[in-house]
PDB file of C-alpha atoms in Angstrom:
ATOM      1  CA  MET A   1      65.637 -37.378  48.657  1.00 85.00           C
ATOM      2  CA  LEU A   2      63.604 -36.322  51.679  1.00 90.00           C
ATOM      3  CA  ARG A   3      62.763 -32.674  52.254  1.00 92.00           C
ATOM      4  CA  ILE A   4      60.860 -31.014  55.110  1.00 95.00           C
ATOM      5  CA  SER A   5      59.149 -27.640  54.917  1.00 95.00           C
ATOM      6  CA  LYS A   6      57.573 -25.903  57.926  1.00 95.00           C
ATOM      7  CA  TYR A   7      54.755 -23.390  58.203  1.00 94.00           C
ATOM      8  CA  ALA A   8      53.669 -21.950  61.570  1.00 94.00           C
ATOM      9  CA  THR A   9      50.006 -20.975  61.778  1.00 91.00           C
ATOM     10  CA  GLY A  10      47.105 -20.297  64.129  1.00 84.00           C
ATOM     11  CA  MET A  11      46.814 -18.490  67.442  1.00 86.00           C
ATOM     12  CA  LEU A  12      49.288 -20.889  69.057  1.00 92.00           C
ATOM     13  CA  GLU A  13      51.793 -20.809  66.178  1.00 92.00           C
ATOM     14  CA  THR A  14      51.550 -24.532  65.507  1.00 96.00           C
ATOM     15  CA  ASN A  15      54.150 -25.987  63.153  1.00 98.00           C
ATOM     16  CA  VAL A  16      52.609 -27.597  60.088  1.00 98.00           C
ATOM     17  CA  TYR A  17      55.089 -29.884  58.331  1.00 98.00           C
ATOM     18  CA  PHE A  18      55.228 -30.923  54.696  1.00 97.00           C
ATOM     19  CA  CYS A  19      57.501 -33.948  54.372  1.00 97.00           C
ATOM     20  CA  PHE A  20      58.047 -34.918  50.754  1.00 95.00           C
ATOM     21  CA  ASP A  21      60.206 -36.902  48.357  1.00 94.00           C
ATOM     22  CA  THR A  22      61.976 -34.652  45.869  1.00 93.00           C
ATOM     23  CA  ASP A  23      61.785 -37.293  43.126  1.00 94.00           C
ATOM     24  CA  THR A  24      58.154 -38.430  43.340  1.00 96.00           C
ATOM     25  CA  ARG A  25      56.857 -35.140  44.865  1.00 97.00           C
ATOM     26  CA  GLU A  26      54.609 -37.203  47.140  1.00 98.00           C
ATOM     27  CA  CYS A  27      53.993 -35.389  50.419  1.00 98.00           C
ATOM     28  CA  VAL A  28      52.908 -36.258  53.954  1.00 98.00           C
ATOM     29  CA  ILE A  29      51.164 -33.405  55.776  1.00 99.00           C
ATOM     30  CA  ILE A  30      51.653 -33.360  59.542  1.00 99.00           C
ATOM     31  CA  ASP A  31      49.310 -31.399  61.829  1.00 98.00           C
ATOM     32  CA  PRO A  32      47.439 -29.051  59.446  1.00 98.00           C
ATOM     33  CA  ALA A  33      46.540 -26.682  62.239  1.00 93.00           C
ATOM     34  CA  ASP A  34      44.619 -23.801  60.710  1.00 92.00           C
ATOM     35  CA  ASN A  35      44.142 -21.669  57.600  1.00 94.00           C
ATOM     36  CA  ALA A  36      43.374 -24.418  55.091  1.00 96.00           C
ATOM     37  CA  ASP A  37      43.429 -22.032  52.117  1.00 96.00           C
ATOM     38  CA  HIS A  38      46.991 -20.976  52.847  1.00 96.00           C
ATOM     39  CA  ILE A  39      48.114 -24.569  53.415  1.00 97.00           C
ATOM     40  CA  ILE A  40      46.638 -25.521  50.042  1.00 98.00           C
ATOM     41  CA  ASN A  41      48.359 -22.547  48.409  1.00 97.00           C
ATOM     42  CA  ILE A  42      51.731 -23.612  49.852  1.00 97.00           C
ATOM     43  CA  ILE A  43      51.231 -27.164  48.595  1.00 98.00           C
ATOM     44  CA  ASP A  44      50.074 -26.228  45.098  1.00 97.00           C
ATOM     45  CA  ASN A  45      52.023 -23.071  44.309  1.00 97.00           C
ATOM     46  CA  GLU A  46      55.139 -23.008  46.494  1.00 96.00           C
ATOM     47  CA  LEU A  47      56.135 -26.632  47.030  1.00 97.00           C
ATOM     48  CA  GLU A  48      54.303 -28.120  44.027  1.00 97.00           C
ATOM     49  CA  VAL A  49      53.865 -31.474  45.746  1.00 98.00           C
ATOM     50  CA  GLN A  50      51.145 -34.130  45.814  1.00 98.00           C
ATOM     51  CA  PRO A  51      49.736 -34.888  49.292  1.00 98.00           C
ATOM     52  CA  VAL A  52      49.075 -38.562  50.002  1.00 98.00           C
ATOM     53  CA  VAL A  53      48.008 -38.524  53.664  1.00 99.00           C
ATOM     54  CA  ILE A  54      47.528 -36.341  56.747  1.00 99.00           C
ATOM     55  CA  LEU A  55      49.094 -37.468  60.034  1.00 99.00           C
ATOM     56  CA  LEU A  56      48.100 -35.988  63.385  1.00 99.00           C
ATOM     57  CA  THR A  57      50.508 -36.143  66.305  1.00 99.00           C
ATOM     58  CA  HIS A  58      47.520 -35.725  68.635  1.00 98.00           C
ATOM     59  CA  ALA A  59      43.925 -34.546  68.610  1.00 98.00           C
ATOM     60  CA  HIS A  60      44.041 -31.004  69.961  1.00 97.00           C
ATOM     61  CA  PHE A  61      42.290 -28.341  67.891  1.00 95.00           C
ATOM     62  CA  ASP A  62      45.498 -26.431  67.200  1.00 95.00           C
ATOM     63  CA  HIS A  63      46.880 -29.427  65.308  1.00 97.00           C
ATOM     64  CA  MET A  64      43.817 -30.492  63.316  1.00 97.00           C
ATOM     65  CA  THR A  65      41.404 -27.627  62.605  1.00 96.00           C
ATOM     66  CA  ALA A  66      42.285 -27.491  58.897  1.00 97.00           C
ATOM     67  CA  ALA A  67      42.672 -31.259  58.485  1.00 98.00           C
ATOM     68  CA  GLY A  68      39.141 -31.915  57.274  1.00 97.00           C
ATOM     69  CA  GLU A  69      39.142 -29.227  54.604  1.00 97.00           C
ATOM     70  CA  VAL A  70      42.623 -30.133  53.362  1.00 98.00           C
ATOM     71  CA  ALA A  71      41.772 -33.852  53.283  1.00 98.00           C
ATOM     72  CA  LYS A  72      38.603 -33.179  51.298  1.00 98.00           C
ATOM     73  CA  HIS A  73      40.416 -30.924  48.825  1.00 98.00           C
ATOM     74  CA  TYR A  74      42.990 -33.600  47.946  1.00 98.00           C
ATOM     75  CA  GLY A  75      40.842 -36.690  48.494  1.00 98.00           C
ATOM     76  CA  ILE A  76      43.191 -38.104  51.134  1.00 98.00           C
ATOM     77  CA  ARG A  77      42.718 -39.605  54.593  1.00 98.00           C
ATOM     78  CA  ILE A  78      43.467 -38.317  58.084  1.00 99.00           C
ATOM     79  CA  TYR A  79      45.243 -40.641  60.537  1.00 99.00           C
ATOM     80  CA  VAL A  80      45.430 -40.267  64.324  1.00 99.00           C
ATOM     81  CA  ASN A  81      46.272 -42.512  67.272  1.00 99.00           C
ATOM     82  CA  ALA A  82      43.259 -44.623  68.259  1.00 98.00           C
ATOM     83  CA  LEU A  83      43.688 -43.494  71.873  1.00 98.00           C
ATOM     84  CA  ASP A  84      42.780 -39.940  70.846  1.00 98.00           C
ATOM     85  CA  SER A  85      39.547 -40.914  69.078  1.00 97.00           C
ATOM     86  CA  GLU A  86      37.442 -39.491  71.913  1.00 96.00           C
ATOM     87  CA  PHE A  87      39.229 -36.155  71.527  1.00 97.00           C
ATOM     88  CA  MET A  88      38.373 -36.009  67.821  1.00 98.00           C
ATOM     89  CA  ALA A  89      34.661 -36.014  68.641  1.00 97.00           C
ATOM     90  CA  ASP A  90      34.684 -33.855  71.785  1.00 96.00           C
ATOM     91  CA  ALA A  91      35.216 -30.090  71.491  1.00 96.00           C
ATOM     92  CA  ASN A  92      35.868 -29.842  75.213  1.00 96.00           C
ATOM     93  CA  ARG A  93      38.584 -32.481  75.277  1.00 96.00           C
ATOM     94  CA  ASN A  94      40.274 -31.223  72.111  1.00 95.00           C
ATOM     95  CA  LEU A  95      40.175 -27.694  73.598  1.00 95.00           C
ATOM     96  CA  SER A  96      38.458 -26.022  70.649  1.00 93.00           C
ATOM     97  CA  ASN A  97      35.572 -24.930  72.888  1.00 92.00           C
ATOM     98  CA  ARG A  98      38.057 -23.241  75.201  1.00 91.00           C
ATOM     99  CA  PHE A  99      40.038 -21.302  72.626  1.00 89.00           C
ATOM    100  CA  THR A 100      37.953 -20.928  69.465  1.00 89.00           C
ATOM    101  CA  PHE A 101      34.888 -22.394  67.727  1.00 92.00           C
ATOM    102  CA  PRO A 102      33.964 -26.089  68.183  1.00 92.00           C
ATOM    103  CA  VAL A 103      36.014 -28.459  66.026  1.00 95.00           C
ATOM    104  CA  THR A 104      34.899 -32.091  65.855  1.00 96.00           C
ATOM    105  CA  TYR A 105      35.272 -35.074  63.539  1.00 97.00           C
ATOM    106  CA  SER A 106      33.050 -38.115  63.147  1.00 96.00           C
ATOM    107  CA  ARG A 107      34.574 -41.601  63.102  1.00 95.00           C
ATOM    108  CA  ASP A 108      34.113 -41.774  59.329  1.00 96.00           C
ATOM    109  CA  ASP A 109      36.337 -38.727  58.883  1.00 97.00           C
ATOM    110  CA  TYR A 110      39.587 -40.422  59.879  1.00 98.00           C
ATOM    111  CA  ASP A 111      41.496 -43.687  60.294  1.00 98.00           C
ATOM    112  CA  THR A 112      43.659 -44.756  63.222  1.00 98.00           C
ATOM    113  CA  PHE A 113      47.069 -46.203  64.004  1.00 98.00           C
ATOM    114  CA  ASN A 114      48.521 -47.657  67.199  1.00 98.00           C
ATOM    115  CA  ASP A 115      51.793 -47.584  69.090  1.00 98.00           C
ATOM    116  CA  GLY A 116      54.307 -49.855  67.384  1.00 97.00           C
ATOM    117  CA  ASP A 117      52.779 -49.632  63.916  1.00 98.00           C
ATOM    118  CA  THR A 118      54.931 -48.968  60.870  1.00 98.00           C
ATOM    119  CA  LEU A 119      53.492 -46.782  58.123  1.00 98.00           C
ATOM    120  CA  GLU A 120      54.816 -47.113  54.566  1.00 97.00           C
ATOM    121  CA  LEU A 121      54.753 -43.565  53.227  1.00 98.00           C
ATOM    122  CA  ILE A 122      56.711 -41.833  50.445  1.00 96.00           C
ATOM    123  CA  ASP A 123      58.942 -44.907  50.063  1.00 93.00           C
ATOM    124  CA  ARG A 124      60.035 -44.858  53.705  1.00 95.00           C
ATOM    125  CA  GLU A 125      59.122 -46.552  56.946  1.00 96.00           C
ATOM    126  CA  TRP A 126      57.516 -44.279  59.513  1.00 98.00           C
ATOM    127  CA  LYS A 127      57.648 -45.832  62.960  1.00 98.00           C
ATOM    128  CA  VAL A 128      54.729 -44.930  65.212  1.00 99.00           C
ATOM    129  CA  LEU A 129      55.901 -44.154  68.751  1.00 99.00           C
ATOM    130  CA  GLY A 130      53.043 -43.777  71.210  1.00 98.00           C
ATOM    131  CA  THR A 131      54.110 -41.092  73.693  1.00 98.00           C
ATOM    132  CA  PRO A 132      51.218 -40.410  76.091  1.00 98.00           C
ATOM    133  CA  GLY A 133      51.320 -37.510  78.503  1.00 97.00           C
ATOM    134  CA  HIS A 134      50.142 -34.451  76.594  1.00 97.00           C
ATOM    135  CA  THR A 135      47.127 -36.490  75.477  1.00 98.00           C
ATOM    136  CA  PRO A 136      46.570 -40.260  75.840  1.00 98.00           C
ATOM    137  CA  GLY A 137      47.180 -40.750  72.118  1.00 97.00           C
ATOM    138  CA  SER A 138      50.065 -38.357  71.605  1.00 98.00           C
ATOM    139  CA  THR A 139      52.355 -39.821  68.966  1.00 99.00           C
ATOM    140  CA  CYS A 140      55.802 -39.220  67.504  1.00 99.00           C
ATOM    141  CA  PHE A 141      56.801 -40.352  64.020  1.00 99.00           C
ATOM    142  CA  TYR A 142      60.344 -41.642  63.502  1.00 98.00           C
ATOM    143  CA  ILE A 143      62.010 -41.997  60.106  1.00 97.00           C
ATOM    144  CA  GLU A 144      65.368 -43.748  60.323  1.00 94.00           C
ATOM    145  CA  ASP A 145      66.158 -43.140  56.646  1.00 85.00           C
ATOM    146  CA  GLY A 146      65.744 -39.394  56.999  1.00 78.00           C
ATOM    147  CA  LEU A 147      67.636 -36.328  55.833  1.00 78.00           C
ATOM    148  CA  LYS A 148      70.885 -36.701  53.904  1.00 69.00           C
ATOM    149  CA  TYR A 149      73.803 -34.390  54.659  1.00 60.00           C
ATOM    150  CA  ILE A 150      77.605 -34.170  54.545  1.00 55.00           C
ATOM    151  CA  PRO A 151      79.145 -33.464  57.993  1.00 58.00           C
ATOM    152  CA  ASN A 152      81.896 -30.874  58.325  1.00 58.00           C
ATOM    153  CA  GLY A 153      85.223 -32.404  57.371  1.00 58.00           C
ATOM    154  CA  ALA A 154      83.643 -35.521  55.877  1.00 58.00           C
ATOM    155  CA  SER A 155      83.689 -36.626  52.265  1.00 61.00           C
ATOM    156  CA  GLU A 156      80.769 -39.057  52.348  1.00 65.00           C
ATOM    157  CA  GLU A 157      77.065 -38.418  52.671  1.00 67.00           C
ATOM    158  CA  HIS A 158      75.377 -39.340  55.957  1.00 71.00           C
ATOM    159  CA  VAL A 159      71.737 -39.926  56.811  1.00 80.00           C
ATOM    160  CA  CYS A 160      70.164 -38.112  59.746  1.00 87.00           C
ATOM    161  CA  PRO A 161      67.109 -39.778  61.335  1.00 96.00           C
ATOM    162  CA  VAL A 162      64.027 -37.586  61.732  1.00 97.00           C
ATOM    163  CA  LEU A 163      61.488 -37.362  64.548  1.00 98.00           C
ATOM    164  CA  PHE A 164      58.221 -35.450  64.382  1.00 98.00           C
ATOM    165  CA  SER A 165      57.516 -35.029  68.087  1.00 98.00           C
ATOM    166  CA  GLY A 166      54.264 -33.071  68.177  1.00 98.00           C
ATOM    167  CA  ASP A 167      53.679 -31.611  71.627  1.00 97.00           C
ATOM    168  CA  THR A 168      55.566 -34.368  73.435  1.00 98.00           C
ATOM    169  CA  LEU A 169      59.068 -32.932  73.090  1.00 97.00           C
ATOM    170  CA  PHE A 170      60.076 -29.311  72.564  1.00 96.00           C
ATOM    171  CA  ARG A 171      63.496 -27.722  72.565  1.00 96.00           C
ATOM    172  CA  GLY A 172      64.378 -27.632  76.264  1.00 92.00           C
ATOM    173  CA  SER A 173      60.848 -28.478  77.361  1.00 93.00           C
ATOM    174  CA  HIS A 174      57.748 -30.578  76.670  1.00 95.00           C
ATOM    175  CA  GLY A 175      54.010 -30.168  76.122  1.00 92.00           C
ATOM    176  CA  ARG A 176      51.560 -29.154  78.811  1.00 94.00           C
ATOM    177  CA  THR A 177      50.062 -31.870  80.998  1.00 94.00           C
ATOM    178  CA  ASP A 178      47.275 -29.894  82.702  1.00 93.00           C
ATOM    179  CA  PHE A 179      44.726 -30.422  79.925  1.00 94.00           C
ATOM    180  CA  PRO A 180      42.192 -33.320  79.850  1.00 91.00           C
ATOM    181  CA  GLY A 181      44.003 -36.666  79.671  1.00 93.00           C
ATOM    182  CA  GLY A 182      47.388 -35.139  80.483  1.00 93.00           C
ATOM    183  CA  SER A 183      49.949 -36.665  82.848  1.00 94.00           C
ATOM    184  CA  GLN A 184      53.354 -35.342  83.909  1.00 95.00           C
ATOM    185  CA  ARG A 185      54.500 -38.814  84.882  1.00 95.00           C
ATOM    186  CA  ALA A 186      53.414 -40.264  81.544  1.00 96.00           C
ATOM    187  CA  ILE A 187      55.068 -37.585  79.404  1.00 95.00           C
ATOM    188  CA  SER A 188      58.330 -37.847  81.359  1.00 96.00           C
ATOM    189  CA  GLU A 189      58.342 -41.629  80.905  1.00 96.00           C
ATOM    190  CA  SER A 190      57.521 -41.252  77.208  1.00 97.00           C
ATOM    191  CA  ILE A 191      60.422 -38.879  76.646  1.00 96.00           C
ATOM    192  CA  ARG A 192      62.937 -40.921  78.623  1.00 95.00           C
ATOM    193  CA  GLU A 193      61.899 -44.384  77.428  1.00 96.00           C
ATOM    194  CA  LYS A 194      60.815 -43.733  73.825  1.00 97.00           C
ATOM    195  CA  LEU A 195      62.660 -40.640  72.599  1.00 97.00           C
ATOM    196  CA  LEU A 196      65.945 -40.121  74.419  1.00 97.00           C
ATOM    197  CA  VAL A 197      66.996 -43.663  73.456  1.00 97.00           C
ATOM    198  CA  LEU A 198      67.012 -42.677  69.771  1.00 97.00           C
ATOM    199  CA  PRO A 199      70.314 -41.786  68.052  1.00 96.00           C
ATOM    200  CA  GLU A 200      71.681 -38.441  69.232  1.00 95.00           C
ATOM    201  CA  GLU A 201      71.927 -37.141  65.667  1.00 93.00           C
ATOM    202  CA  THR A 202      68.148 -37.477  65.221  1.00 96.00           C
ATOM    203  CA  SER A 203      66.645 -34.163  64.104  1.00 96.00           C
ATOM    204  CA  VAL A 204      63.534 -33.306  66.112  1.00 97.00           C
ATOM    205  CA  PHE A 205      60.709 -31.319  64.519  1.00 97.00           C
ATOM    206  CA  SER A 206      58.352 -30.204  67.283  1.00 98.00           C
ATOM    207  CA  GLY A 207      54.740 -29.078  67.233  1.00 97.00           C
ATOM    208  CA  HIS A 208      55.730 -25.601  68.394  1.00 97.00           C
ATOM    209  CA  GLY A 209      59.005 -23.711  68.415  1.00 95.00           C
ATOM    210  CA  PRO A 210      62.397 -24.401  66.841  1.00 95.00           C
ATOM    211  CA  GLN A 211      64.024 -27.589  65.638  1.00 95.00           C
ATOM    212  CA  THR A 212      66.260 -29.499  68.045  1.00 96.00           C
ATOM    213  CA  SER A 213      68.007 -32.881  68.259  1.00 95.00           C
ATOM    214  CA  ILE A 214      67.958 -35.866  70.565  1.00 97.00           C
ATOM    215  CA  GLY A 215      71.565 -35.118  71.505  1.00 95.00           C
ATOM    216  CA  ILE A 216      70.706 -31.590  72.609  1.00 96.00           C
ATOM    217  CA  GLU A 217      67.700 -32.768  74.612  1.00 95.00           C
ATOM    218  CA  LYS A 218      69.699 -35.509  76.346  1.00 94.00           C
ATOM    219  CA  ARG A 219      72.030 -32.817  77.635  1.00 93.00           C
ATOM    220  CA  TYR A 220      69.700 -29.943  78.440  1.00 91.00           C
ATOM    221  CA  ASN A 221      66.065 -31.040  78.691  1.00 91.00           C
ATOM    222  CA  PRO A 222      64.788 -31.001  82.308  1.00 90.00           C
ATOM    223  CA  VAL A 223      63.239 -34.446  81.816  1.00 91.00           C
ATOM    224  CA  ALA A 224      66.591 -35.930  80.815  1.00 86.00           C
ATOM    225  CA  ARG A 225      68.256 -34.254  83.782  1.00 71.00           C
ATOM    226  CA  GLY A 226      65.718 -35.734  86.191  1.00 69.00           C
ATOM    227  CA  ILE A 227      64.162 -32.401  87.151  1.00 55.00           C
ATOM    228  CA  LEU A 228      60.729 -33.422  85.815  1.00 50.00           C
TER     229      LEU A 228
END
């Protein structure tokens, strides 16, 4: 069974996600933002899971500062969209120079994926949805075989798809587009054409802020309503 645990950290309160299988205890870490020691403590002592990979939704410092240290500790790889490779190596483009100390990664430090790829992780298919706008390589991860639940009044178990949306889609909003490589037009198109077409029951786990759903965003998000 799939389980998702969230930990908000860093000056921008970035959501770090631990997505794991309750049977195998294998875990995917998404956006290890900051405070590597605490992330490791959560993994080892609270969740008691075994990390297998680190996925980045995009290459801004507040989503990847702890990635290198966590990856080294567990001997696992970091994956990011190939279109954000330049951001990994440039402290100006990944904003670390603006907000904190320089954070950079060499090309040997990580591997890449592309829009349309499917990743086989923790016995599930993770669909890679390229959603440019916040950064050129901003990515959402979609798991169709997601969280199991029993709806009110129902007797049978249902499966709720899961979307990790990074800084592309927030509850009632979206990520900023005034940073290097950002585009309001691109992020609006990404949300309308890639995300709002997903099943309404899809649970959305954003890079900042509370959980939402595709159904809620179709009704209330300014992009869906044509305001942005």
